[in-house]
Short mmCIF file of C-alpha atoms in Angstrom, two decimals:
data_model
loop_
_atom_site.label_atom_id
_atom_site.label_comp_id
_atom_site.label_asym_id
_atom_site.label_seq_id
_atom_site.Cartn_x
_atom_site.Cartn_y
_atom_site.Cartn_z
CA UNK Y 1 144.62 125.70 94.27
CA UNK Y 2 141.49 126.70 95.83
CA UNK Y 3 140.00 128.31 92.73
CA UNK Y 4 140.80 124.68 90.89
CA UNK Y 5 139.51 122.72 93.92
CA UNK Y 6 135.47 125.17 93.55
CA UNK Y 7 135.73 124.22 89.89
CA UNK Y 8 135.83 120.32 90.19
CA UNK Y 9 133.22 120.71 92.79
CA UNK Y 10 131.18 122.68 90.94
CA UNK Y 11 131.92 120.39 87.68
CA UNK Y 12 130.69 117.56 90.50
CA UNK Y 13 127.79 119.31 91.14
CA UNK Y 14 126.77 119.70 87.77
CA UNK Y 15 126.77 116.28 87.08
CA UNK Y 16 125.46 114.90 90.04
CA UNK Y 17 122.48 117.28 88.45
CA UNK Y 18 122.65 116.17 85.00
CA UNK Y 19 122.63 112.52 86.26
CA UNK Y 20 119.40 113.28 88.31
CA UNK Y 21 117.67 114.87 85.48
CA UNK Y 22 118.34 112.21 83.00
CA UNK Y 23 117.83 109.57 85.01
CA UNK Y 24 114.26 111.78 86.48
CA UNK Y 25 112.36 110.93 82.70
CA UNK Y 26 112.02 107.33 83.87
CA UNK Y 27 110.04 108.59 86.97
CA UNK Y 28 106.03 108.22 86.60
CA UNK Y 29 104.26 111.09 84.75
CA UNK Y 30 102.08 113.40 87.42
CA UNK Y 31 98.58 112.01 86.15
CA UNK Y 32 96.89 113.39 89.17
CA UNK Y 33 99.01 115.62 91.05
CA UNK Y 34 101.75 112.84 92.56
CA UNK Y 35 104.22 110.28 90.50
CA UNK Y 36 102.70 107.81 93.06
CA UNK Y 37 101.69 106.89 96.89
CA UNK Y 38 103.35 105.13 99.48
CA UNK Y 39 100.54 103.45 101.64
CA UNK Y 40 100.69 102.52 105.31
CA UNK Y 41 98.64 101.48 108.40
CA UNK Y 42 96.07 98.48 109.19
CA UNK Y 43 93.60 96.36 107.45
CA UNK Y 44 92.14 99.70 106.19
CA UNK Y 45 94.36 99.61 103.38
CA UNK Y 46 96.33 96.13 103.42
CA UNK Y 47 96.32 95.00 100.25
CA UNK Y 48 98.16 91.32 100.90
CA UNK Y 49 100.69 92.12 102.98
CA UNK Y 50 99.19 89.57 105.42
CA UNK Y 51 98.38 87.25 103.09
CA UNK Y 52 102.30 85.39 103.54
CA UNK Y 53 102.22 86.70 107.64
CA UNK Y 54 102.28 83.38 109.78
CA UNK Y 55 101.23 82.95 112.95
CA UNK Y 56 97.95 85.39 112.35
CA UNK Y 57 94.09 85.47 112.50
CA UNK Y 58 94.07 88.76 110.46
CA UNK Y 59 93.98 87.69 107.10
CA UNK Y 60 91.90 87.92 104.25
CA UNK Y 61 93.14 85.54 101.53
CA UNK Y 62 90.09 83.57 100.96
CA UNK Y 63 86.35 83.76 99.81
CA UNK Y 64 84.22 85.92 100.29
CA UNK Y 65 86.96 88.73 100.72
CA UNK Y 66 87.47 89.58 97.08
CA UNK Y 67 84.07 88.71 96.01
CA UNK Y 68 84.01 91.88 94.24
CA UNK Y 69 87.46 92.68 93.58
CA UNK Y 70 87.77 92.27 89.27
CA UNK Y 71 91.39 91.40 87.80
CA UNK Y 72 91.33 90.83 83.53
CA UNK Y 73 87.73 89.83 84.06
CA UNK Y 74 87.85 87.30 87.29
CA UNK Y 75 87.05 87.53 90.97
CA UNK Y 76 90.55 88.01 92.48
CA UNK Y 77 91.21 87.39 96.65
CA UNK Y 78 93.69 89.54 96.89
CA UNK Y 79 93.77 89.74 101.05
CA UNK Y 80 92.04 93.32 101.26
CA UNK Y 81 89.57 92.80 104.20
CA UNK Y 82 86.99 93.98 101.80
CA UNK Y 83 84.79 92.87 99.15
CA UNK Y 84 86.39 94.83 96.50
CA UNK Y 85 88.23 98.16 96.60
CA UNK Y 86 89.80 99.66 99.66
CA UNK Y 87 90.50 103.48 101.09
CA UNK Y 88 93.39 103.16 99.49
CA UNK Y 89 92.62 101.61 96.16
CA UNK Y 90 89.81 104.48 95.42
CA UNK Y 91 92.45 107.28 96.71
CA UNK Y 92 94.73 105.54 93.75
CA UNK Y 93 92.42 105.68 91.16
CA UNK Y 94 91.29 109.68 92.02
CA UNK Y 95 94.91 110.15 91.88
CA UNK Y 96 95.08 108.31 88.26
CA UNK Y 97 97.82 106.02 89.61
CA UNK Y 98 97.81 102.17 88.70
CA UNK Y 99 96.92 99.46 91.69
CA UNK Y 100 99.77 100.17 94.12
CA UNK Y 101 101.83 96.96 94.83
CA UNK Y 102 102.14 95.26 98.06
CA UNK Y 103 105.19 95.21 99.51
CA UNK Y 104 105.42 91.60 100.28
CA UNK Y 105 105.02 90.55 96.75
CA UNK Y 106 107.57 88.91 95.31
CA UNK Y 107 106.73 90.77 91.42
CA UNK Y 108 107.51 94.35 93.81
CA UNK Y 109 110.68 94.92 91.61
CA UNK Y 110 112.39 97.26 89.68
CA UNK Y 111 109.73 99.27 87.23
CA UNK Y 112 106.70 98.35 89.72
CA UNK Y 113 107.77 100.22 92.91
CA UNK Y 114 107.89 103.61 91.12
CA UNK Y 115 104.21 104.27 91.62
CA UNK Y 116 104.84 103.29 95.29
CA UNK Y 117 104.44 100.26 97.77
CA UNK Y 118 101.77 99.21 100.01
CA UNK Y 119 103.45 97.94 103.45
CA UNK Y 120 99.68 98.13 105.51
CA UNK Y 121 99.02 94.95 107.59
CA UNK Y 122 96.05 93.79 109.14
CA UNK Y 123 95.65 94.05 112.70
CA UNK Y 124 98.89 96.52 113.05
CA UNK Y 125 99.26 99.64 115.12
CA UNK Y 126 100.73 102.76 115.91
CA UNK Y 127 102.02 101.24 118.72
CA UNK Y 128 104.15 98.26 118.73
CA UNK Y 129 102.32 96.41 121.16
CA UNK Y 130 98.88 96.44 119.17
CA UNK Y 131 97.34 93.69 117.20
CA UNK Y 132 99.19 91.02 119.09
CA UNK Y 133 96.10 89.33 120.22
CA UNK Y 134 95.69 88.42 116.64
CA UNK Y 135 98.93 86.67 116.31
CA UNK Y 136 102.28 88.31 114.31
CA UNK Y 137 101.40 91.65 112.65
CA UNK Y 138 103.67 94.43 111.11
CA UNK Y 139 103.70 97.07 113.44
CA UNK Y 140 103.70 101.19 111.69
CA UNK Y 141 107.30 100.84 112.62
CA UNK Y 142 108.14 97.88 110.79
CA UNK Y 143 106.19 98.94 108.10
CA UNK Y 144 108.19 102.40 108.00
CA UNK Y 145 111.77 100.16 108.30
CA UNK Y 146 110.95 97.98 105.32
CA UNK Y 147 110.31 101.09 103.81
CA UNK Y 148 113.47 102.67 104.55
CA UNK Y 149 115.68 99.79 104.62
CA UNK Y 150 114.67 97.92 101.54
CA UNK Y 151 112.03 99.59 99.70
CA UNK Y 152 113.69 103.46 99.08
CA UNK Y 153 117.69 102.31 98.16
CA UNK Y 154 115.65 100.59 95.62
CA UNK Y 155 113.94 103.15 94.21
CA UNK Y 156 117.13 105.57 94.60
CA UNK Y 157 118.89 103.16 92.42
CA UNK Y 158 116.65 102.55 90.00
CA UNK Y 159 116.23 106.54 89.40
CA UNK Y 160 119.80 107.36 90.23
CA UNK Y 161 118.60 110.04 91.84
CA UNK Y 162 118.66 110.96 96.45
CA UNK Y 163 115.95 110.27 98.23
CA UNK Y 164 114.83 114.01 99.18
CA UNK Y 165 114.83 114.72 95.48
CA UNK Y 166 112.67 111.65 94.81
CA UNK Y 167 109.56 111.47 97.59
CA UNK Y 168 108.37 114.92 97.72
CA UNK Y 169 106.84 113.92 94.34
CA UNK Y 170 104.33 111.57 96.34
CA UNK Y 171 101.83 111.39 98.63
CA UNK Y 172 102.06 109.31 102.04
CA UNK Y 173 98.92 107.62 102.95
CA UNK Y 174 99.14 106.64 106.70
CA UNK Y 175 95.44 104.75 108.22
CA UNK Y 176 96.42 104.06 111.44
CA UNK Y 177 95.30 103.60 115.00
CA UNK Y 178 92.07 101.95 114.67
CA UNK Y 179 93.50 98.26 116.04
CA UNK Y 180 95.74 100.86 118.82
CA UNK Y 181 91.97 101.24 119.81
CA UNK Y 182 89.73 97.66 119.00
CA UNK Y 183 92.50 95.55 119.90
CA UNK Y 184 94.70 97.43 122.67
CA UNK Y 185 92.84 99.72 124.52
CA UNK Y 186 88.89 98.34 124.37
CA UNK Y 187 90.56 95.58 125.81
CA UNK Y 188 93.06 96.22 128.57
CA UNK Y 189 94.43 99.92 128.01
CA UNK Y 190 91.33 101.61 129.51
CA UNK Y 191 91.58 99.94 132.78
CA UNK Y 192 94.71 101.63 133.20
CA UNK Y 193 94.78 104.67 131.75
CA UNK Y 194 92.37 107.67 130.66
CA UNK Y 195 91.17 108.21 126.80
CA UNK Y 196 92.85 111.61 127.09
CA UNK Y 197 96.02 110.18 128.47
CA UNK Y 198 95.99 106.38 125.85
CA UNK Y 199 95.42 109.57 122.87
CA UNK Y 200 98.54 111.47 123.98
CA UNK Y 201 100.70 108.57 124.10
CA UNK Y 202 99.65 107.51 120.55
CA UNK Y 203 99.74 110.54 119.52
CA UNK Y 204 103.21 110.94 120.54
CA UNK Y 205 104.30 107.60 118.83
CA UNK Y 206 102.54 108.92 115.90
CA UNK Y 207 104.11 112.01 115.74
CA UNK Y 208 107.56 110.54 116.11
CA UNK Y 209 106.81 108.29 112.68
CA UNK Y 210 105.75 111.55 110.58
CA UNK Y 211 108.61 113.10 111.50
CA UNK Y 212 110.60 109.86 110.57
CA UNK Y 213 108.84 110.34 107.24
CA UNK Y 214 109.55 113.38 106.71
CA UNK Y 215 113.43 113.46 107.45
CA UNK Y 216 113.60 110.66 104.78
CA UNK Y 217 111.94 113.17 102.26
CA UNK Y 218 108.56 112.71 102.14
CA UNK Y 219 106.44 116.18 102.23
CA UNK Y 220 102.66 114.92 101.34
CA UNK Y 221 100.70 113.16 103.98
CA UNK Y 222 97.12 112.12 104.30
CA UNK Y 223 95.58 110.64 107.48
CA UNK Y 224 93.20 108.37 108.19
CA UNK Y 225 91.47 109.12 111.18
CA UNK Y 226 90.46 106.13 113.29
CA UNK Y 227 87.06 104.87 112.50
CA UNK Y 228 84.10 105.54 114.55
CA UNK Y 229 84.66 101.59 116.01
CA UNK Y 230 81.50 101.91 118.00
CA UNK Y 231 79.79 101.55 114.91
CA UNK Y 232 81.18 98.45 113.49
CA UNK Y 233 78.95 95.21 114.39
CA UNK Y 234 81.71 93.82 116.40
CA UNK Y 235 81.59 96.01 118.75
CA UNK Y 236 77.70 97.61 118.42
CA UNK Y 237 76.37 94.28 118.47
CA UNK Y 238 73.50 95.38 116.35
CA UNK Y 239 72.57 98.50 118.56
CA UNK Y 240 73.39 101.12 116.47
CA UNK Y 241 76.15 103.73 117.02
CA UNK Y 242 77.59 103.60 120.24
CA UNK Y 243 78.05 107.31 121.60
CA UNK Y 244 80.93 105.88 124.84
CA UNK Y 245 83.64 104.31 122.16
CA UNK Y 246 83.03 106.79 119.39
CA UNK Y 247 83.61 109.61 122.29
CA UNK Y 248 86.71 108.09 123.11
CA UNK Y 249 88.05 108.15 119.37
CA UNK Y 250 87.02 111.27 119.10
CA UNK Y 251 89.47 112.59 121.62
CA UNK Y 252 92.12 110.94 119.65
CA UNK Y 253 90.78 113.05 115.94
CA UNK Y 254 91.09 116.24 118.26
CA UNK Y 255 94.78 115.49 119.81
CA UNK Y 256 95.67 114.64 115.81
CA UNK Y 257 94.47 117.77 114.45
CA UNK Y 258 96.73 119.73 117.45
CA UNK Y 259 99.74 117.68 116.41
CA UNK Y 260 99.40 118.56 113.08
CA UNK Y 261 99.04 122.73 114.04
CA UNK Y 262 101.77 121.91 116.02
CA UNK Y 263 104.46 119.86 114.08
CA UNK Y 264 103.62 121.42 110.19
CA UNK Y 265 105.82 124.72 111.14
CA UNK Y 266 108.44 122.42 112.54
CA UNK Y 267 108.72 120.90 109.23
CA UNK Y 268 108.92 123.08 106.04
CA UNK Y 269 107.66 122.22 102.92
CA UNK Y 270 105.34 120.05 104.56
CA UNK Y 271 101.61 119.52 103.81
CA UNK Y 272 99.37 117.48 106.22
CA UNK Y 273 95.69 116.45 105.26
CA UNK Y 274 93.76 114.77 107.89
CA UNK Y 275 90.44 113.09 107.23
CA UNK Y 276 87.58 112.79 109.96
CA UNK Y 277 86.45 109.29 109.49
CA UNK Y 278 84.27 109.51 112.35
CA UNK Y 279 81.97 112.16 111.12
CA UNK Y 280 82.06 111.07 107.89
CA UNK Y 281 80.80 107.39 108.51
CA UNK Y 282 78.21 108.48 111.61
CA UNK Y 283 77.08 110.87 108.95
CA UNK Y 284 76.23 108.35 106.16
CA UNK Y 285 75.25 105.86 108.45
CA UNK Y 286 72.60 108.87 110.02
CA UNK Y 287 71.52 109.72 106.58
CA UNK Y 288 71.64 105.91 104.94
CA UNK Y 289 68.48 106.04 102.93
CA UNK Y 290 69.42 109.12 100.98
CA UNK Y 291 72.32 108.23 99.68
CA UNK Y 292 71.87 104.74 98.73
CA UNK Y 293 72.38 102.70 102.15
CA UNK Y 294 70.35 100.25 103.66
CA UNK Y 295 71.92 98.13 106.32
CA UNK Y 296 74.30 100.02 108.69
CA UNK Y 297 74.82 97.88 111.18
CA UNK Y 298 74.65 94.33 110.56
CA UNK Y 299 77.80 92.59 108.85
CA UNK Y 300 77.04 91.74 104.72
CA UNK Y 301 79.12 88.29 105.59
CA UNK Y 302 78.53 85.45 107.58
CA UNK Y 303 80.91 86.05 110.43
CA UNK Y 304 83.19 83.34 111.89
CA UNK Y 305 83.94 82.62 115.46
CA UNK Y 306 85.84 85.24 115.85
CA UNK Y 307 83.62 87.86 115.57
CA UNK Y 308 85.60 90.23 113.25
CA UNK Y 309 86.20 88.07 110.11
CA UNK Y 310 84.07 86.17 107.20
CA UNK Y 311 83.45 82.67 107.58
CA UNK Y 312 85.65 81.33 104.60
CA UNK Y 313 83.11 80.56 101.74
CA UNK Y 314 80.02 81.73 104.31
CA UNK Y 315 76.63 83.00 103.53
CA UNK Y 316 77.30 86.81 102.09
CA UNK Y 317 74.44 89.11 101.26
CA UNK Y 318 73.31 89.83 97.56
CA UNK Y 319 72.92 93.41 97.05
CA UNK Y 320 76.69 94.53 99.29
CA UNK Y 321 76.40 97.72 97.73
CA UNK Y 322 73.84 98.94 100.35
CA UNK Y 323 75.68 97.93 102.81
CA UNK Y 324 78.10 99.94 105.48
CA UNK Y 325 79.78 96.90 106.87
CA UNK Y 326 81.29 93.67 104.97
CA UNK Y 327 82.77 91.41 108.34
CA UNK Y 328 82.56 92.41 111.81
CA UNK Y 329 84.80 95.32 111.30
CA UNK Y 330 85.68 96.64 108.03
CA UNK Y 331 83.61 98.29 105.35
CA UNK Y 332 82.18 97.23 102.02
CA UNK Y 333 83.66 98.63 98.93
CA UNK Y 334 80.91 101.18 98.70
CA UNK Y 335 81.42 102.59 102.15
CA UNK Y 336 85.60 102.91 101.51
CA UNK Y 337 84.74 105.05 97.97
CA UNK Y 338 82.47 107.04 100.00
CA UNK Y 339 85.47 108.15 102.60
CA UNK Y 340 87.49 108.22 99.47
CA UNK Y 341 85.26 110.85 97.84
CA UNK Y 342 85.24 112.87 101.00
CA UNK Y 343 89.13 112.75 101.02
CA UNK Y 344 89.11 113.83 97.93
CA UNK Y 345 86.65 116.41 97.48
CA UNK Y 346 85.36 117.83 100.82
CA UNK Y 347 85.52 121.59 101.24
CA UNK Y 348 84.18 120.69 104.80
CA UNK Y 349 86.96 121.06 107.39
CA UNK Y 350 85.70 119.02 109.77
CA UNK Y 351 86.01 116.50 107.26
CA UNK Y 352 88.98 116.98 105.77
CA UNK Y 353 91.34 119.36 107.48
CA UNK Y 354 92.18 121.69 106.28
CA UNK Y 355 92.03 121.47 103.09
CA UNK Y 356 91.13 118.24 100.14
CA UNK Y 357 93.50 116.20 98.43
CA UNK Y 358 91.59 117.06 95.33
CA UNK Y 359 93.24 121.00 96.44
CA UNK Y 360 96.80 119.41 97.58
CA UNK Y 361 97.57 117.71 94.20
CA UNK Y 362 96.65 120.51 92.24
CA UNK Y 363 99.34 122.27 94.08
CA UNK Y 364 101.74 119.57 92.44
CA UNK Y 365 100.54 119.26 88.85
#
């Protein structure tokens, strides 16, 4: 009985296989290294997911955003907070993957969620209380429950095959904590508590959602740093870099790179990349001239009340490839394939630590 009972297990087993492995050829060829990318975080890499999110300020669905975004031929507003391309788009493209699909789009179906989903919102944060200012945003944890509630059964159906089979084939792009930082603690958090102290708790928050992650199946992860915010007009006011926020972000890059000495042996099979976005702006902002730069400061758009955001159909500049900043926040197209470049290539580890994405995917052809 119990030699007959191991042999319609095993004869189980076998199929289960055979079913994963036929089913497996539908899966997205490795072009560059992954079958696709599963994208989350802020406006860094929101790609419309706030374009359908009521009750917010943190939207780009409208002239001039999109200015220089081309679809078949046309100027397309697609609601990145860009004038073209963002982080994530040039990532994509070094990656040879198509335009990843946002997740609130009603066409995110079937065939088009095997490259992977966008879920990043504007004006969302690591923590759940960040970005509220703005109005309703989808916090990293929503964005990580629409992932595993209704994005992944999806994509386990339509390859018949278990999540931890399916994800370690892609890479997890996470930019977060830059609105944890304009939008939370610029603003209230550093009355109460001390940069070291606001770091460690999102830090902690952030290390919980990797880990979430990464008992779902994913194994590939590249981080965004926060930005170098004191920097971006909104906050510089035309003064340049300011050393007193960019210290305080910096605290946060250095508590990251710990987390990720600390956690990576907790987790096998894991590989973590995490990219230094404050020395690699402050650097080409430093060094603007020489590598094609002109204004570094100033916003390319006219800028609406607000402060952060283009005035809908405003003034914009003519030449946006020279410049670091689009709005009063977020970066031209140029500046995002810059970072994306780094990312990619860098053999620097204080840039990217500690080691390229160009170095990961080769691991994975």
């Amino acid at each position: 009985m119990a030699i007959y009972s191991n042999c319609i297990r095993i004869i189980s087993l076998c199929f289960f296989a055979l079913a994963c492995f036929c089913n497996a050829k539908n899966m997205p060829k490795k072009g560059g290294g992954f079958k696709g990318m599963f994208i989350f975080g802020s406006s860094v890499v929101d790609n419309g997911n706030n374009n359908n999110v009521f009750g917010t300020i943190a939207k780009a669905n409208y002239l001039l955003y999109g200015i220089d975004f081309r679809i078949d031929g046309a100027t397309k507003t697609t609601g990145r907070f860009s004038n073209g391309k963002n982080f994530a788009d040039f990532i994509g493209d070094y990656l040879k993957l198509p335009l990843i699909p946002s997740f609130v789009d009603t066409q995110t179906q079937g065939d088009s969620i095997l490259y992977g989903v966008n879920f990043g919102s504007g004006g969302s944060g690591i923590l759940d209380e960040s970005g509220l200012v703005v109005g309703r945003v989808i916090s990293l944890n929503e964005q990580l429950t629409n992932f595993e509630a209704l994005t992944l059964p999806k994509l386990e159906s339509q390859l018949g095959c278990q999540r931890k089979e399916i994800l370690p084939d892609y890479l997890f792009l996470l930019a977060a904590g830059n609105n944890d930082y304009l939008l939370n603690y610029f603003l209230l958090g550093q009355l109460t508590q001390s940069p070291q102290a606001f770091a460690a708790k999102l830090i902690s928050a952030y290390s919980a959602q990797l880990k979430r992650l990464y008992n779902l199946g994913a194994r590939n992860f590249l981080l965004l740093s926060v930005y170098p915010l004191g920097c971006s007009p909104v906050v510089s006011k035309g003064q340049g870099c300011l050393p007193g926020p960019n210290d305080v972000i910096t605290i946060f890059y250095d508590q990251l790179i710990s987390m990720v000495n600390q956690v990576k042996p907790q987790l096998p099979g894991s590989n973590f990349i995490v990219i230094n976005s404050v020395k690699i702006i402050t650097d080409i902002i430093n060094n603007a001239n020489s590598i094609g730069f002109s204004n570094v400061s100033g916003p390319c758009c006219e800028i609406s009340l607000n402060g952060l955001s283009c005035k809908e159909n405003g003034n914009v500049c003519e030449d946006r490839r020279s410049n670091v900043y689009f709005d009063g926040q977020h970066n031209t197209e140029s500046l995002s394939a810059a970072l994306a470049t780094k990312a990619y290539t860098s053999r620097d580890h204080s840039e990217a630590y500690p080691i390229n994405l160009h170095q990961l995917a080769q691991t994975h052809l």
